[in-house]
PDB file of C-alpha atoms in Angstrom:
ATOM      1  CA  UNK A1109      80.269 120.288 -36.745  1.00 65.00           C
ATOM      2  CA  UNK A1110      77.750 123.311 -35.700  1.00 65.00           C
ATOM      3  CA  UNK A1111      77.815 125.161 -32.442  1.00 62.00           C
ATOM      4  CA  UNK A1112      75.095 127.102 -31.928  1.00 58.00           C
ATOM      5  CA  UNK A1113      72.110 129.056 -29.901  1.00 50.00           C
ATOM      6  CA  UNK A1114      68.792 130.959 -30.367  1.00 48.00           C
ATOM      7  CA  UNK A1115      69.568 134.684 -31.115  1.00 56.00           C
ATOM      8  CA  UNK A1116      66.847 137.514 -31.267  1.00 65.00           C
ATOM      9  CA  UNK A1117      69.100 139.679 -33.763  1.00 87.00           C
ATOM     10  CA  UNK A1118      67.827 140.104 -37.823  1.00 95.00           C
ATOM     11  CA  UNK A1119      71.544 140.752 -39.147  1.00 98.00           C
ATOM     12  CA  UNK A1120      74.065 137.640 -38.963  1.00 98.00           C
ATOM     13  CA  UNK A1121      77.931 138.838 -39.758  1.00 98.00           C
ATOM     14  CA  UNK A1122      79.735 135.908 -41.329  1.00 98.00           C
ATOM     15  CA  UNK A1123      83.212 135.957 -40.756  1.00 98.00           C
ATOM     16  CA  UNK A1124      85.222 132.647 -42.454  1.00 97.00           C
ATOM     17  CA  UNK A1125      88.476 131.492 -40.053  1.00 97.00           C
ATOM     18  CA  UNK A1126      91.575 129.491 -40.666  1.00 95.00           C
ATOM     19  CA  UNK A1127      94.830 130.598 -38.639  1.00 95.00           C
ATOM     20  CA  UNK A1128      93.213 133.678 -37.253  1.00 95.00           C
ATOM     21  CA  UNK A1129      93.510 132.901 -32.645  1.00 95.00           C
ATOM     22  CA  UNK A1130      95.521 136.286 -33.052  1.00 94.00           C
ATOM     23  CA  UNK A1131      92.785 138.580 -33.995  1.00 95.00           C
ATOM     24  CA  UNK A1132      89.626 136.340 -33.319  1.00 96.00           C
ATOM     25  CA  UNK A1133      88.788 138.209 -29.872  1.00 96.00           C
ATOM     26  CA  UNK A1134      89.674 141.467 -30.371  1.00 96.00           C
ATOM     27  CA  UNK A1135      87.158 141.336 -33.561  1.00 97.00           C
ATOM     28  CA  UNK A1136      84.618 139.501 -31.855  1.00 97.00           C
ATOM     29  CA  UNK A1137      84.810 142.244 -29.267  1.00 96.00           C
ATOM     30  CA  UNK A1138      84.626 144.767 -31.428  1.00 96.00           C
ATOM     31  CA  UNK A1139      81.355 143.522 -33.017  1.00 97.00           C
ATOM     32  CA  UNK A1140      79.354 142.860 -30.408  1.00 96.00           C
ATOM     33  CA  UNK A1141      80.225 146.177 -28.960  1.00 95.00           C
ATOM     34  CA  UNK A1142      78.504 147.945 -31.999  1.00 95.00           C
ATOM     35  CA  UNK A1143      74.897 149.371 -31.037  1.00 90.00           C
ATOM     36  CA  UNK A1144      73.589 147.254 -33.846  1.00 90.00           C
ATOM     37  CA  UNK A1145      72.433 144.244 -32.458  1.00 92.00           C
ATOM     38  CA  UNK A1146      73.915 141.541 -34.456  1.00 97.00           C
ATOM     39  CA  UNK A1147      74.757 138.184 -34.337  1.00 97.00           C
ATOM     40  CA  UNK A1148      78.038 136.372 -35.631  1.00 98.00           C
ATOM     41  CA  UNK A1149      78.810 132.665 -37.347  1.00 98.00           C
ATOM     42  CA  UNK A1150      82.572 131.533 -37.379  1.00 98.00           C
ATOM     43  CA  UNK A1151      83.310 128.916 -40.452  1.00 98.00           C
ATOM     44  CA  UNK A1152      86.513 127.944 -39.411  1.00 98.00           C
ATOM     45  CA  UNK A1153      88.510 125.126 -41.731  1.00 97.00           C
ATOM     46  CA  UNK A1154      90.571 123.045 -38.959  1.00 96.00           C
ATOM     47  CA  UNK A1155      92.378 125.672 -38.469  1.00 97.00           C
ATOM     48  CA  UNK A1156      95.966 124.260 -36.508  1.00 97.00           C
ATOM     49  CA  UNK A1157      96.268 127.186 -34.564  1.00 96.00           C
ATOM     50  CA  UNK A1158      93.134 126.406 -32.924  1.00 96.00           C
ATOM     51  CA  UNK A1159      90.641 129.109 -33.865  1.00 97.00           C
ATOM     52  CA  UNK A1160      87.852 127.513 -32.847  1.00 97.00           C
ATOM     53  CA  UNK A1161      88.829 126.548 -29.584  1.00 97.00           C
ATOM     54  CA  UNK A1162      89.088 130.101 -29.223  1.00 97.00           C
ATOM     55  CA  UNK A1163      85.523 130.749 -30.457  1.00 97.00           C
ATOM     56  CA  UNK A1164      84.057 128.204 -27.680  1.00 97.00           C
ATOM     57  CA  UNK A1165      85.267 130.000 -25.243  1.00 95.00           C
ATOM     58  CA  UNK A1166      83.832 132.838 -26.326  1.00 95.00           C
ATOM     59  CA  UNK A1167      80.412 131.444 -26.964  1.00 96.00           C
ATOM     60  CA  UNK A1168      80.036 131.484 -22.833  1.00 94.00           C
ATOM     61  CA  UNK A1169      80.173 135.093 -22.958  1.00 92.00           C
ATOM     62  CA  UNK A1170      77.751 135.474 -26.053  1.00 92.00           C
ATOM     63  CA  UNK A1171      75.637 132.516 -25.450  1.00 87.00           C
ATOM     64  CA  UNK A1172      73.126 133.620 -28.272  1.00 87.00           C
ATOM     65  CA  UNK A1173      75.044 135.446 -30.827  1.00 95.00           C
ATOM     66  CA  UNK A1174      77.636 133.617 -31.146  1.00 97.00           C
ATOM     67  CA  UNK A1175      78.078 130.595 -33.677  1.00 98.00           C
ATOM     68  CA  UNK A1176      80.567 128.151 -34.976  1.00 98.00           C
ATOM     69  CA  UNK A1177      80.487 125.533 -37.550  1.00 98.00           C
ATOM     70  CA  UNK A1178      83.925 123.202 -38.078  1.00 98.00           C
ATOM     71  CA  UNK A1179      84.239 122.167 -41.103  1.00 97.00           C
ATOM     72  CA  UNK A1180      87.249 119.115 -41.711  1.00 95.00           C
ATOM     73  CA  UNK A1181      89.721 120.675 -43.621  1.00 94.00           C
ATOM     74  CA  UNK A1182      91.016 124.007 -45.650  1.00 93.00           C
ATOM     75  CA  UNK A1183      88.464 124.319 -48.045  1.00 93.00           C
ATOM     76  CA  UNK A1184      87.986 127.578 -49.398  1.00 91.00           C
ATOM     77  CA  UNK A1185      87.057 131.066 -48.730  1.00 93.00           C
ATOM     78  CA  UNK A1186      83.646 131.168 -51.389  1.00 94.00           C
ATOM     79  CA  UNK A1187      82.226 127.669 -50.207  1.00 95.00           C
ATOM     80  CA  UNK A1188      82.675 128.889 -46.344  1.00 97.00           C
ATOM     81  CA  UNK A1189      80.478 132.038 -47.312  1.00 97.00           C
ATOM     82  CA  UNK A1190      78.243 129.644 -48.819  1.00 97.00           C
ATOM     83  CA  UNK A1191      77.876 128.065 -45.779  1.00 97.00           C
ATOM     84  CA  UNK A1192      77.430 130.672 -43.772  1.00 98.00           C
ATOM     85  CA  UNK A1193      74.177 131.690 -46.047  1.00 98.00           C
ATOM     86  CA  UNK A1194      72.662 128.403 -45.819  1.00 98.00           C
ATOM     87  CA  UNK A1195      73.126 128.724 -41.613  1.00 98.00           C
ATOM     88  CA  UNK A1196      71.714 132.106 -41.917  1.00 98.00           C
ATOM     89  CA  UNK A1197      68.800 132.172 -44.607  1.00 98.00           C
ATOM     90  CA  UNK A1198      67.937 128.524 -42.682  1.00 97.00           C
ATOM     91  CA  UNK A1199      67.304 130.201 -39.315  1.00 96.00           C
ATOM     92  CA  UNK A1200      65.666 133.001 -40.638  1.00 97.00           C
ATOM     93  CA  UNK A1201      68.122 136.209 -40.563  1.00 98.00           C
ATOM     94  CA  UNK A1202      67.120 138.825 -42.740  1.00 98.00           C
ATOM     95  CA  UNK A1203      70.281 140.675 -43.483  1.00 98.00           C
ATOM     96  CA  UNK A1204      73.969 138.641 -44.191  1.00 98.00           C
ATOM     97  CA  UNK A1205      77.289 140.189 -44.021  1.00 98.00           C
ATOM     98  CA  UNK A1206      80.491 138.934 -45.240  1.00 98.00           C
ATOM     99  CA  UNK A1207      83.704 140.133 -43.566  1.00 97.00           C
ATOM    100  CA  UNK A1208      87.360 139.123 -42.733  1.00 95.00           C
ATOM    101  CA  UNK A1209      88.427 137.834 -39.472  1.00 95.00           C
ATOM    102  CA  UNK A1210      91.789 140.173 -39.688  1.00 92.00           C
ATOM    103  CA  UNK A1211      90.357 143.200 -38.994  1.00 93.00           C
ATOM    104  CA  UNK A1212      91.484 144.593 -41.846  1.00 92.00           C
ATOM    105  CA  UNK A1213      87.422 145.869 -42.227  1.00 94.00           C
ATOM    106  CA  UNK A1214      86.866 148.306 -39.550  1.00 94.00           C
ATOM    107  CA  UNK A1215      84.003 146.918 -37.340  1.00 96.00           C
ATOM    108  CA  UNK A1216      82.904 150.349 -36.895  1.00 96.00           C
ATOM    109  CA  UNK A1217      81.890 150.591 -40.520  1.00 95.00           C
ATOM    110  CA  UNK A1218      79.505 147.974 -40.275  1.00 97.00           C
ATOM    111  CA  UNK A1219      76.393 150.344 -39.320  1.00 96.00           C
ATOM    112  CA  UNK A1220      76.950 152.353 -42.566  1.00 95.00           C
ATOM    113  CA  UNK A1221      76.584 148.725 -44.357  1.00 96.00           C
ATOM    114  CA  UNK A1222      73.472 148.410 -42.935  1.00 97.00           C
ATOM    115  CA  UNK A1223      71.321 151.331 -42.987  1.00 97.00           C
ATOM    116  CA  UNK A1224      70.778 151.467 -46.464  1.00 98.00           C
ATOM    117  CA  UNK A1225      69.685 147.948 -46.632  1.00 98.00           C
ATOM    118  CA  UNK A1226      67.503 148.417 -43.289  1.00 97.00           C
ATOM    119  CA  UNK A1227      65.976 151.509 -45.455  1.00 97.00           C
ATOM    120  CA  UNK A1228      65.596 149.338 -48.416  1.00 98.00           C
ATOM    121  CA  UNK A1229      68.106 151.810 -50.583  1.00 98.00           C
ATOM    122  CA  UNK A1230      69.902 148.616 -51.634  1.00 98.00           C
ATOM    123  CA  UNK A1231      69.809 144.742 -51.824  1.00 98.00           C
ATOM    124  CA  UNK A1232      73.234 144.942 -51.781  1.00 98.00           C
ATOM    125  CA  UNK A1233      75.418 147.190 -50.267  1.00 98.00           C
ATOM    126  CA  UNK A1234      79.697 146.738 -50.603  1.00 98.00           C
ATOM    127  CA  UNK A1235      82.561 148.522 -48.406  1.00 97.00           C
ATOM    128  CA  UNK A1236      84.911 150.115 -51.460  1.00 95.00           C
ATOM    129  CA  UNK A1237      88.040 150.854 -51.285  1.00 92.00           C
ATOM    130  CA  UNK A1238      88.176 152.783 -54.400  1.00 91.00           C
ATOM    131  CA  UNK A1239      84.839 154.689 -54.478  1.00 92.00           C
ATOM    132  CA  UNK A1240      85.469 158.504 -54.681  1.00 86.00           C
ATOM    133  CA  UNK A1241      89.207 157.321 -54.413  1.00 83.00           C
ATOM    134  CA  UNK A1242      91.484 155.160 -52.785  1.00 81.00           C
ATOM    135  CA  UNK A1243      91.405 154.327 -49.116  1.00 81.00           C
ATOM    136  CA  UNK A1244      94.026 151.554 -48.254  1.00 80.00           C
ATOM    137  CA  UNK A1245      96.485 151.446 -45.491  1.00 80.00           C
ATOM    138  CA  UNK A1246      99.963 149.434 -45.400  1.00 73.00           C
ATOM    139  CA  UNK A1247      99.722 147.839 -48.776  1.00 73.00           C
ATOM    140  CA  UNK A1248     102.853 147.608 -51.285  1.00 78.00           C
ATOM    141  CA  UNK A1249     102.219 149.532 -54.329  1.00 80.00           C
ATOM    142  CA  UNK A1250     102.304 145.845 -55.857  1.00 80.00           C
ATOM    143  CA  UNK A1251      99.513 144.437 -54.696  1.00 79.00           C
ATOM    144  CA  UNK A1252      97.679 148.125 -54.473  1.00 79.00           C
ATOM    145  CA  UNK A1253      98.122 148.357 -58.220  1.00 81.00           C
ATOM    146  CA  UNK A1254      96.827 144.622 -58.927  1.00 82.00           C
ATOM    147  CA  UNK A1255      93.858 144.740 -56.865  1.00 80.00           C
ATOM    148  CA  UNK A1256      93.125 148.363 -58.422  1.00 80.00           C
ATOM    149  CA  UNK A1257      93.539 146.482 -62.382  1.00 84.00           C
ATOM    150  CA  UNK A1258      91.800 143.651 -61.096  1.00 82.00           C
ATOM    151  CA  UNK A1259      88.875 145.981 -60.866  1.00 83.00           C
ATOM    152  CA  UNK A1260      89.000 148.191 -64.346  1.00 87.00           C
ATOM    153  CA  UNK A1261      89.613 144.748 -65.984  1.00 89.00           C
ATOM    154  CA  UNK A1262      86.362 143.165 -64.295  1.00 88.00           C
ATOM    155  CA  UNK A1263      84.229 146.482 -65.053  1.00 90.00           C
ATOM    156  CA  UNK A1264      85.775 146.486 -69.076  1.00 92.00           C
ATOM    157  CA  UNK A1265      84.746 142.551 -69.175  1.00 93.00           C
ATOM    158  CA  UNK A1266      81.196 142.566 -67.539  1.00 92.00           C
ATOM    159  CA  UNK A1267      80.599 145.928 -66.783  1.00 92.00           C
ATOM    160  CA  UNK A1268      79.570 145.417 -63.516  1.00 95.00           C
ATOM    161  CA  UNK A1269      79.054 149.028 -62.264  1.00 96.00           C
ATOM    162  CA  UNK A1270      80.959 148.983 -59.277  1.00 95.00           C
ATOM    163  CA  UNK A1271      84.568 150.424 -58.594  1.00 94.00           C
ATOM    164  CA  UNK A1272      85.679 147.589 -56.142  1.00 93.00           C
ATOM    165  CA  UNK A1273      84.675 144.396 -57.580  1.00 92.00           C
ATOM    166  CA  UNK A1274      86.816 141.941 -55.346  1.00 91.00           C
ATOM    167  CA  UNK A1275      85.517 144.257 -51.947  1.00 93.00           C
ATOM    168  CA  UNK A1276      85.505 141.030 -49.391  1.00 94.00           C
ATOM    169  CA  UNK A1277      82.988 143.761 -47.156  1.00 97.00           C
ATOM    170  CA  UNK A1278      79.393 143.150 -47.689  1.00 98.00           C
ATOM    171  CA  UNK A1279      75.956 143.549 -46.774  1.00 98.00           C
ATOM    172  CA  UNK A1280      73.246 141.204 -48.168  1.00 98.00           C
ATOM    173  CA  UNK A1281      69.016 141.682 -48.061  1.00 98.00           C
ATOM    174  CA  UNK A1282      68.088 137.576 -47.172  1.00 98.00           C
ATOM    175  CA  UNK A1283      66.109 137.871 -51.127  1.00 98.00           C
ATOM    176  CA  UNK A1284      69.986 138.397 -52.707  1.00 98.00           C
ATOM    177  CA  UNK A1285      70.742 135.031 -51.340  1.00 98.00           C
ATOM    178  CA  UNK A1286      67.453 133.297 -51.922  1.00 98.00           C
ATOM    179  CA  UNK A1287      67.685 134.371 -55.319  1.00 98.00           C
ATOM    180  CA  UNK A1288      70.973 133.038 -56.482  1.00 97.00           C
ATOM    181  CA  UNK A1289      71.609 129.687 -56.865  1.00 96.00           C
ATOM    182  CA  UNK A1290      74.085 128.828 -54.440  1.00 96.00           C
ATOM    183  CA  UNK A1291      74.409 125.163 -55.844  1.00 95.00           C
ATOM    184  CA  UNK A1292      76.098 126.981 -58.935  1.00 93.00           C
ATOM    185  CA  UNK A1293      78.775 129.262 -57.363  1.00 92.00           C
ATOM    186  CA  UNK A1294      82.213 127.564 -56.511  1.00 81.00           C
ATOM    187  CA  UNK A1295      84.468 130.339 -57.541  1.00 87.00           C
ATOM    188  CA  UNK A1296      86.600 131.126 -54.126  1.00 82.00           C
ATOM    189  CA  UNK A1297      88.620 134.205 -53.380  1.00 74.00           C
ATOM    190  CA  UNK A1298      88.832 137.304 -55.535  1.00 78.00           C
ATOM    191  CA  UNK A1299      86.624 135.054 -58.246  1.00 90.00           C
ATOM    192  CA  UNK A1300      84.024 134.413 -55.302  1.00 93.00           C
ATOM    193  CA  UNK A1301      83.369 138.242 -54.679  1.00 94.00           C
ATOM    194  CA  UNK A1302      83.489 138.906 -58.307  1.00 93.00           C
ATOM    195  CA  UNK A1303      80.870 136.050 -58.829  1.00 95.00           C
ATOM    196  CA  UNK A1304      78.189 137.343 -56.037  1.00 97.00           C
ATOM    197  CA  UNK A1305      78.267 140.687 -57.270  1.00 97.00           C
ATOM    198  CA  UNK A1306      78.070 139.872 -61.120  1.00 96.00           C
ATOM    199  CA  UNK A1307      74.930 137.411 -60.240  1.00 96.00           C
ATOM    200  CA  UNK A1308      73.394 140.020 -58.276  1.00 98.00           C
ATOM    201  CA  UNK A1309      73.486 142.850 -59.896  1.00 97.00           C
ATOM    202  CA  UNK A1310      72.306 140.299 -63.851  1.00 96.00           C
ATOM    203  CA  UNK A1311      69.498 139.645 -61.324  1.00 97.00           C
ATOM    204  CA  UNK A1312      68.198 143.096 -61.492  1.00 97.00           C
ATOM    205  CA  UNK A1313      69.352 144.057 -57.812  1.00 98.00           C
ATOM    206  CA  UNK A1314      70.304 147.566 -56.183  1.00 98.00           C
ATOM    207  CA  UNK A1315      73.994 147.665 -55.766  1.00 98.00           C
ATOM    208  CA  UNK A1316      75.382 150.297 -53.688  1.00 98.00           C
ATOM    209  CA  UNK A1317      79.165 151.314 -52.674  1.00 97.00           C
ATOM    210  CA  UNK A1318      79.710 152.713 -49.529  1.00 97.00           C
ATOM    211  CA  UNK A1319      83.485 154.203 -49.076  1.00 95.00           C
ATOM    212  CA  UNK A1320      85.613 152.689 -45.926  1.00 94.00           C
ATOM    213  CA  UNK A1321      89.144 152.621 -45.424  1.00 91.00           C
ATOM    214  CA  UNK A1322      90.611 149.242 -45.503  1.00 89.00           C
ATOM    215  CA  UNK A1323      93.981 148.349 -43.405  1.00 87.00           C
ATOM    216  CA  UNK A1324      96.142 145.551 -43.882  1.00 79.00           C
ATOM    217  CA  UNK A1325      95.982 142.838 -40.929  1.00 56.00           C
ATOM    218  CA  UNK A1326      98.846 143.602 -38.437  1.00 58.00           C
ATOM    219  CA  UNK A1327      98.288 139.829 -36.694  1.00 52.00           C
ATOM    220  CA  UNK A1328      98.723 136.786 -38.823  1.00 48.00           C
ATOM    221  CA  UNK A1329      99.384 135.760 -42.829  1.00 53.00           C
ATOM    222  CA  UNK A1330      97.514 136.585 -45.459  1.00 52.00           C
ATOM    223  CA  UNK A1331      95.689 134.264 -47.574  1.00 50.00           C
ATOM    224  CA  UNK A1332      96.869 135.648 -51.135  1.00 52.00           C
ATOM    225  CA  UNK A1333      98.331 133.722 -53.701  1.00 53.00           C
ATOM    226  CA  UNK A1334      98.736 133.192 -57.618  1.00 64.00           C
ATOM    227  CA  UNK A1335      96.226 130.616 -57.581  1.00 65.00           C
ATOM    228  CA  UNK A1336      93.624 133.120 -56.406  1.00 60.00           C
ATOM    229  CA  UNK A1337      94.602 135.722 -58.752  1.00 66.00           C
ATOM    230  CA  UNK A1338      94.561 133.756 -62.038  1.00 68.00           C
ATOM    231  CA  UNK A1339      91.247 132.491 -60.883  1.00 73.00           C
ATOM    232  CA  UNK A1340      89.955 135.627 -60.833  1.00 67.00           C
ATOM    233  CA  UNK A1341      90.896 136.319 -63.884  1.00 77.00           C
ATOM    234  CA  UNK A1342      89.817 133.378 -65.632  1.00 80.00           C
ATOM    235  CA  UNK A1343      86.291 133.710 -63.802  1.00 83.00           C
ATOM    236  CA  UNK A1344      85.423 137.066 -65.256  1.00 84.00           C
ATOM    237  CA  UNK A1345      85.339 135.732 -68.806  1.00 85.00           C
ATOM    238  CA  UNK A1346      84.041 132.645 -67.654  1.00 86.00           C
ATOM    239  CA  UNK A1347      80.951 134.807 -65.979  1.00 86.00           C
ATOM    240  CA  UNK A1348      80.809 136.675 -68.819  1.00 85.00           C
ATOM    241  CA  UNK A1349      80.577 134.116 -71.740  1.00 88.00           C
ATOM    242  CA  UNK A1350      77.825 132.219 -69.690  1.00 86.00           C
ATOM    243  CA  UNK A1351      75.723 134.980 -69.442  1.00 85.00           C
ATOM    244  CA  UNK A1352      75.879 135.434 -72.914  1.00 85.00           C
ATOM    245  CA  UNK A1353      74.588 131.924 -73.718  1.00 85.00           C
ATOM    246  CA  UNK A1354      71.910 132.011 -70.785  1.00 85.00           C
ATOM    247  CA  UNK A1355      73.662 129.413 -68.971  1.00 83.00           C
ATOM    248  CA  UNK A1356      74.374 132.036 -65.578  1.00 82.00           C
TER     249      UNK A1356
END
């Protein structure tokens, strides 16, 4: 199911939901506080705490920036992003963000994802954590150190040239989108931000880190698990051998 409304605003910020009433306002707040006009689309999965009754609510106050589209059930973090760039290529937006609905990525740090796509320095423009160093806040050394390996062992496999391959913080130009097919990417998680960037950048796009400091959420659970990792893994040689053959 979509909710929905005219907006005036060229930059749609897609944020995917499940289990997130904690930190849903204070974000939405946040973002449409920013002097960058932009607009926002929830994809929220059913989630049982009742996100998107939440996100109604709101819509009174932001009649034509805010949107929502239900979807049935928990189906995955990649083919809600998906989603959200069929809403927002459809109605005509011209720049697409992904971001997370914990506030782990600083709203504040969205402007610096835009100008260098609004001054066509990049097609596609990524918040690292690791550019120039490493900028995270409240993580174990565990999962610091995995998501830091995760990253040389994408680069050594592809060599994608970017430091933070599975950055969930990112800033598309509309042409990214419209130039991938989106029918062909079903990789979710870590494997899903892996997979944009890859296809972008074998597409002969401009991809550009821009450093931000990235907190853990302080409201909720995160979404992590196994499953997600060994995906990841799995998906970088998977990318990797079907480039070689042409089949990407």
């Amino acid at each position: 199911m979509v909710t929905e409304a005219a907006s005036s605003s060229d930059t749609l910020v897609i944020v995917p939901t499940y289990n997130e009433a904690q930190n849903i306002e204070r974000l939405l707040g946040l973002l449409f506080g920013l002097s960058c006009h932009v607009s926002v689309l929830i994809v929220d999965d059913a989630s049982p705490d009742r996100t998107a009754d939440r996100v109604r609510t709101l819509q009174v106050h932001y009649p034509e920036r805010l949107f929502l589209i239900e979807r049935p059930g928990k189906l995955g973090l990649g083919s809600a992003y998906v989603t959200g760039f069929r809403f927002g290529l459809s109605r005509g937006f011209t720049y697409l963000v992904e971001m997370d609905a914990d506030l782990s990525h600083n709203p504040e740090d969205l402007p610096r994802l835009l100008e260098p796509l609004r001054r066509n320095e990049a097609d596609l423009v990524i918040g690292s954590r690791y550019i120039g160093g490493v900028r995270v806040m409240n993580w174990p050394l565990s999962r610091l150190i995995l998501s830091y390996s995760a990253s040389l062992y994408t680069r050594a496999i592809t060599c994608l040239p970017v430091y933070d391959v599975t950055a969930g913080f990112k800033g598309y130009h509309r042409r990214v989108l419209e130039a991938i097919d989106l029918d062909r990417v079903r990789s979710n998680g870590y494997s899903f931000q892996i997979e944009m960037k890859y296809r972008a950048w074998r597409k002969g796009f401009r991809l550009l880190e821009v450093p931000i400091v990235f907190t853990e959420r302080q409201e909720g659970s995160s979404k992590m698990s196994k499953t997600i990792v060994w995906e990841a893994a799995w998906k970088v040689w998977e990318l990797r051998l079907r480039d070689l053959l042409g089949w990407l």
